[in-house]
XYZ file of C-alpha atoms in Angstrom:
273
model
C -10.758 -55.052 -162.841
C -12.201 -58.535 -163.162
C -12.496 -60.773 -160.095
C -10.059 -63.225 -161.714
C -7.423 -60.503 -162.153
C -7.921 -59.264 -158.592
C -7.540 -62.771 -157.198
C -4.385 -63.288 -159.268
C -2.830 -60.045 -158.071
C -3.752 -60.881 -154.449
C -2.099 -64.291 -154.739
C 1.056 -62.795 -156.167
C 1.160 -60.193 -153.411
C 0.635 -62.910 -150.761
C 3.443 -64.988 -152.220
C 5.762 -62.022 -152.319
C 4.898 -61.125 -148.744
C 5.405 -64.612 -147.496
C 8.844 -64.781 -149.225
C 9.934 -61.894 -147.128
C 8.979 -63.599 -143.876
C 11.243 -66.066 -142.143
C 9.947 -69.372 -140.813
C 11.327 -70.385 -137.425
C 11.387 -73.812 -135.731
C 12.796 -74.118 -132.240
C 15.646 -76.593 -131.904
C 16.582 -76.056 -128.236
C 16.030 -73.716 -125.360
C 18.710 -73.264 -122.692
C 18.152 -71.360 -119.458
C 15.786 -68.410 -118.895
C 14.038 -67.761 -122.262
C 10.406 -67.043 -123.055
C 8.044 -65.284 -125.418
C 6.318 -62.069 -124.275
C 2.763 -61.991 -125.580
C -0.424 -60.034 -124.927
C -1.379 -62.883 -122.606
C 1.885 -62.484 -120.678
C 4.892 -64.716 -120.308
C 4.798 -67.891 -122.478
C 7.342 -70.698 -122.377
C 9.095 -71.709 -125.587
C 9.426 -75.460 -126.312
C 11.479 -77.477 -128.727
C 9.730 -78.180 -132.081
C 7.609 -75.067 -131.701
C 6.993 -73.356 -135.067
C 4.653 -70.527 -134.208
C 7.284 -67.808 -133.811
C 7.413 -64.994 -136.328
C 9.631 -62.077 -137.131
C 7.485 -59.882 -134.820
C 7.551 -62.289 -131.846
C 8.935 -60.595 -128.729
C 11.605 -62.827 -127.178
C 13.012 -62.373 -123.711
C 16.449 -63.868 -122.881
C 17.712 -63.855 -119.316
C 21.251 -64.200 -117.941
C 22.962 -67.225 -119.496
C 19.936 -68.091 -121.626
C 19.983 -69.121 -125.237
C 17.526 -69.969 -128.008
C 18.585 -72.118 -130.990
C 16.328 -71.834 -134.038
C 16.125 -73.452 -137.486
C 15.625 -70.814 -140.193
C 13.633 -72.420 -142.978
C 14.310 -69.929 -145.759
C 18.023 -70.706 -146.002
C 18.228 -73.917 -143.995
C 20.556 -72.848 -141.235
C 20.626 -72.732 -137.456
C 21.217 -69.639 -135.377
C 21.674 -69.376 -131.584
C 20.448 -66.269 -129.835
C 21.994 -65.141 -126.566
C 21.425 -61.379 -126.453
C 19.983 -60.525 -123.050
C 16.768 -58.572 -122.747
C 13.505 -58.308 -124.724
C 13.646 -57.813 -128.462
C 11.833 -58.552 -131.748
C 12.877 -61.951 -133.023
C 13.980 -60.809 -136.474
C 16.232 -58.171 -134.819
C 17.852 -60.785 -132.596
C 18.524 -63.064 -135.580
C 20.004 -60.180 -137.580
C 22.354 -59.282 -134.753
C 23.356 -62.802 -133.849
C 27.017 -63.715 -133.789
C 27.849 -65.250 -137.191
C 30.028 -67.826 -135.436
C 26.819 -69.349 -133.943
C 25.173 -69.916 -137.337
C 25.386 -73.389 -138.837
C 25.098 -74.349 -142.474
C 25.855 -78.024 -141.808
C 24.338 -80.225 -144.487
C 22.343 -82.270 -141.953
C 20.421 -79.302 -140.502
C 17.325 -79.569 -142.710
C 16.916 -83.345 -142.188
C 17.501 -82.957 -138.471
C 14.758 -80.387 -138.122
C 12.302 -82.372 -140.300
C 12.764 -85.365 -138.032
C 12.703 -83.286 -134.879
C 9.374 -81.686 -135.808
C 7.797 -85.097 -136.533
C 9.085 -86.703 -133.328
C 7.366 -86.925 -130.029
C 10.699 -86.792 -128.237
C 13.453 -84.742 -129.920
C 16.212 -86.652 -128.163
C 15.152 -89.939 -129.803
C 15.740 -88.486 -133.249
C 19.188 -87.072 -132.436
C 21.310 -90.147 -133.036
C 19.404 -91.510 -136.094
C 19.345 -88.253 -138.022
C 22.813 -87.027 -137.239
C 24.228 -90.464 -137.995
C 22.717 -90.389 -141.462
C 23.240 -86.710 -142.239
C 26.351 -85.560 -140.313
C 29.631 -84.534 -141.855
C 31.864 -87.463 -142.698
C 35.257 -85.869 -142.922
C 37.856 -87.353 -140.668
C 41.567 -87.570 -141.135
C 44.374 -89.555 -139.542
C 46.162 -86.302 -138.637
C 43.098 -85.138 -136.693
C 42.919 -88.480 -134.860
C 46.629 -88.330 -133.920
C 46.252 -84.795 -132.690
C 43.311 -85.877 -130.544
C 45.308 -88.747 -129.017
C 48.269 -86.424 -128.342
C 46.013 -83.881 -126.642
C 44.436 -86.518 -124.487
C 47.851 -87.864 -123.531
C 48.866 -84.358 -122.537
C 45.797 -84.063 -120.309
C 46.532 -87.396 -118.621
C 50.177 -86.496 -118.149
C 49.423 -83.541 -115.882
C 49.412 -84.262 -112.183
C 46.447 -81.878 -111.634
C 44.700 -81.483 -114.982
C 42.104 -78.747 -115.314
C 38.680 -79.816 -116.542
C 36.766 -77.485 -118.837
C 33.751 -75.620 -117.432
C 32.220 -75.179 -120.905
C 31.330 -78.847 -121.244
C 29.478 -80.838 -118.548
C 27.403 -83.951 -118.299
C 24.811 -85.632 -116.144
C 23.959 -89.314 -115.893
C 20.281 -90.268 -115.534
C 18.918 -93.657 -114.546
C 15.910 -95.401 -116.189
C 13.332 -97.639 -114.505
C 14.687 -100.603 -116.470
C 18.083 -100.400 -114.811
C 19.934 -98.735 -117.689
C 21.349 -95.225 -117.738
C 21.998 -92.515 -120.317
C 23.937 -89.258 -120.372
C 22.903 -85.702 -121.001
C 25.700 -83.412 -122.263
C 25.757 -79.602 -122.074
C 27.790 -77.627 -124.609
C 28.172 -74.079 -123.370
C 30.483 -73.044 -126.237
C 29.554 -71.114 -129.360
C 30.360 -74.027 -131.692
C 29.297 -77.542 -132.451
C 31.195 -80.269 -130.496
C 31.579 -84.003 -131.035
C 31.717 -85.875 -127.774
C 32.491 -89.243 -126.202
C 33.725 -90.597 -122.918
C 36.549 -92.981 -122.154
C 36.501 -95.229 -119.074
C 40.057 -95.842 -117.809
C 40.550 -99.030 -115.848
C 43.727 -100.496 -114.328
C 43.770 -103.073 -117.072
C 42.586 -101.105 -120.067
C 40.243 -98.488 -121.484
C 36.831 -98.493 -123.286
C 34.529 -95.926 -124.767
C 31.248 -95.225 -123.047
C 29.264 -94.331 -126.165
C 29.271 -96.381 -129.410
C 30.915 -95.001 -132.550
C 30.941 -96.106 -136.160
C 34.519 -95.930 -137.410
C 33.501 -96.441 -141.045
C 33.817 -93.000 -142.686
C 31.051 -93.989 -145.178
C 28.657 -94.104 -142.231
C 29.656 -90.694 -140.972
C 31.582 -91.934 -137.930
C 30.382 -90.241 -134.788
C 27.969 -87.674 -136.212
C 25.310 -88.941 -133.803
C 27.505 -87.575 -130.993
C 27.343 -83.980 -132.100
C 26.069 -81.430 -129.573
C 24.884 -78.011 -130.872
C 26.214 -74.760 -129.375
C 24.726 -73.584 -126.076
C 22.550 -76.672 -125.773
C 21.936 -79.720 -123.657
C 21.250 -82.985 -125.462
C 20.077 -86.156 -123.818
C 21.539 -89.141 -125.648
C 18.700 -91.284 -124.451
C 19.124 -93.971 -127.151
C 22.687 -94.657 -126.089
C 21.965 -96.541 -122.895
C 24.503 -98.305 -120.732
C 24.698 -99.960 -117.288
C 26.280 -98.088 -114.387
C 28.235 -101.306 -113.644
C 30.303 -100.437 -116.685
C 31.723 -97.483 -114.758
C 32.682 -99.350 -111.563
C 36.382 -99.191 -110.818
C 37.065 -96.777 -113.717
C 37.790 -93.161 -114.264
C 35.229 -91.515 -116.569
C 36.503 -88.675 -118.774
C 34.381 -86.866 -121.372
C 36.284 -85.473 -124.362
C 34.783 -82.905 -126.755
C 36.190 -81.949 -130.139
C 35.068 -79.375 -132.753
C 36.133 -81.942 -135.368
C 34.570 -85.279 -136.174
C 37.289 -87.607 -135.019
C 37.804 -91.286 -134.328
C 37.387 -91.479 -130.534
C 38.694 -94.997 -130.435
C 42.205 -93.535 -130.361
C 41.536 -92.500 -126.769
C 41.660 -96.179 -125.818
C 45.251 -96.610 -127.025
C 47.329 -96.869 -123.852
C 50.586 -96.800 -125.753
C 50.165 -93.161 -126.788
C 52.293 -90.762 -124.710
C 52.379 -87.023 -125.071
C 54.853 -85.809 -127.707
C 55.440 -82.075 -127.540
C 56.854 -82.039 -131.096
C 53.547 -83.316 -132.496
C 50.319 -81.231 -132.969
C 47.640 -81.348 -130.277
C 43.927 -81.053 -131.016
C 41.630 -78.393 -129.630
C 39.740 -80.489 -127.113
C 37.581 -79.852 -124.039
C 37.448 -82.203 -121.030
C 34.798 -82.939 -118.420
C 35.238 -85.322 -115.487
C-alpha cells in the first residue's frame, strides 16, 4: 500500500471516528457537580469544552449540569446523582430536559466567545429567541396573576427564586434561579398604591422576539447583569416575580383593571416574592 493511500484511509477513519464522538460545551453548573479525573476532583466551569464521552461526572444532591451538544445543536440537563460516564448520563437524561430551541447554537457560540456568560444572555436570546406570542396567552397570564393577587394568603412557588445584587456604581441587578425541568420566561412587577411597573425591560414588538432575553434555562441560575436598576425603584412597592413557560407580554401584569374571572383560562405561572 502506498503512503498516499495509507494517509487517505487514516484520514477517512479519523473522520468516521470523530463523527461518532459528541462535542460538549458547558452552559451552566448548578450545585454540587464536578469531574473526576486521575488528578482528582476538578471543578466544571461554564464555557468549558474539554469534556468527552468518557469523562467521569459526579453529581451530588440537587446538582445539575446543562450542556450544549454540538452534533445536533441541542441542550441537555443532567441531574442523575452519583458518578457516571458522561455519554451514559446524556443517554439516560430525561427527554423533557432537552431543548431544540432555535437560538441554542447562537447562544452557545456567543457564550464561548464571551468573557462573562451573563453579559451575552440578553443580546443573544433577544436576537434568537422564539417569537410566538398570542393575545390568548397574554389574557391567560393576566387572569392567573389576578387570581394570585385575589388570594388573602397566596402561596409563592419554591421552584423559582431570585436574589438582588448591588454594584459599586449604585445600580443593582437580579439573579434568577429556575429549579424546574423547563425553560421559563420571567419578569417582575412592582405594585405601588398608585400604579404598577415592570422591573425588567421588555420589547413588545413580536418582530423583535419580545422577552426572549428574559428566558431562564432549566435547573439554572442566570444573572441578568445587563438589566440594571436602582433600588430606589422598589421603595414603597411590592415586588412579585412571575415566570411563564410561554413567551408572553408581561406588560399585561401592569393592568390594574384586570380582575380574576373563573370562567376564563388561567396560564401556568410560577410566582416568587
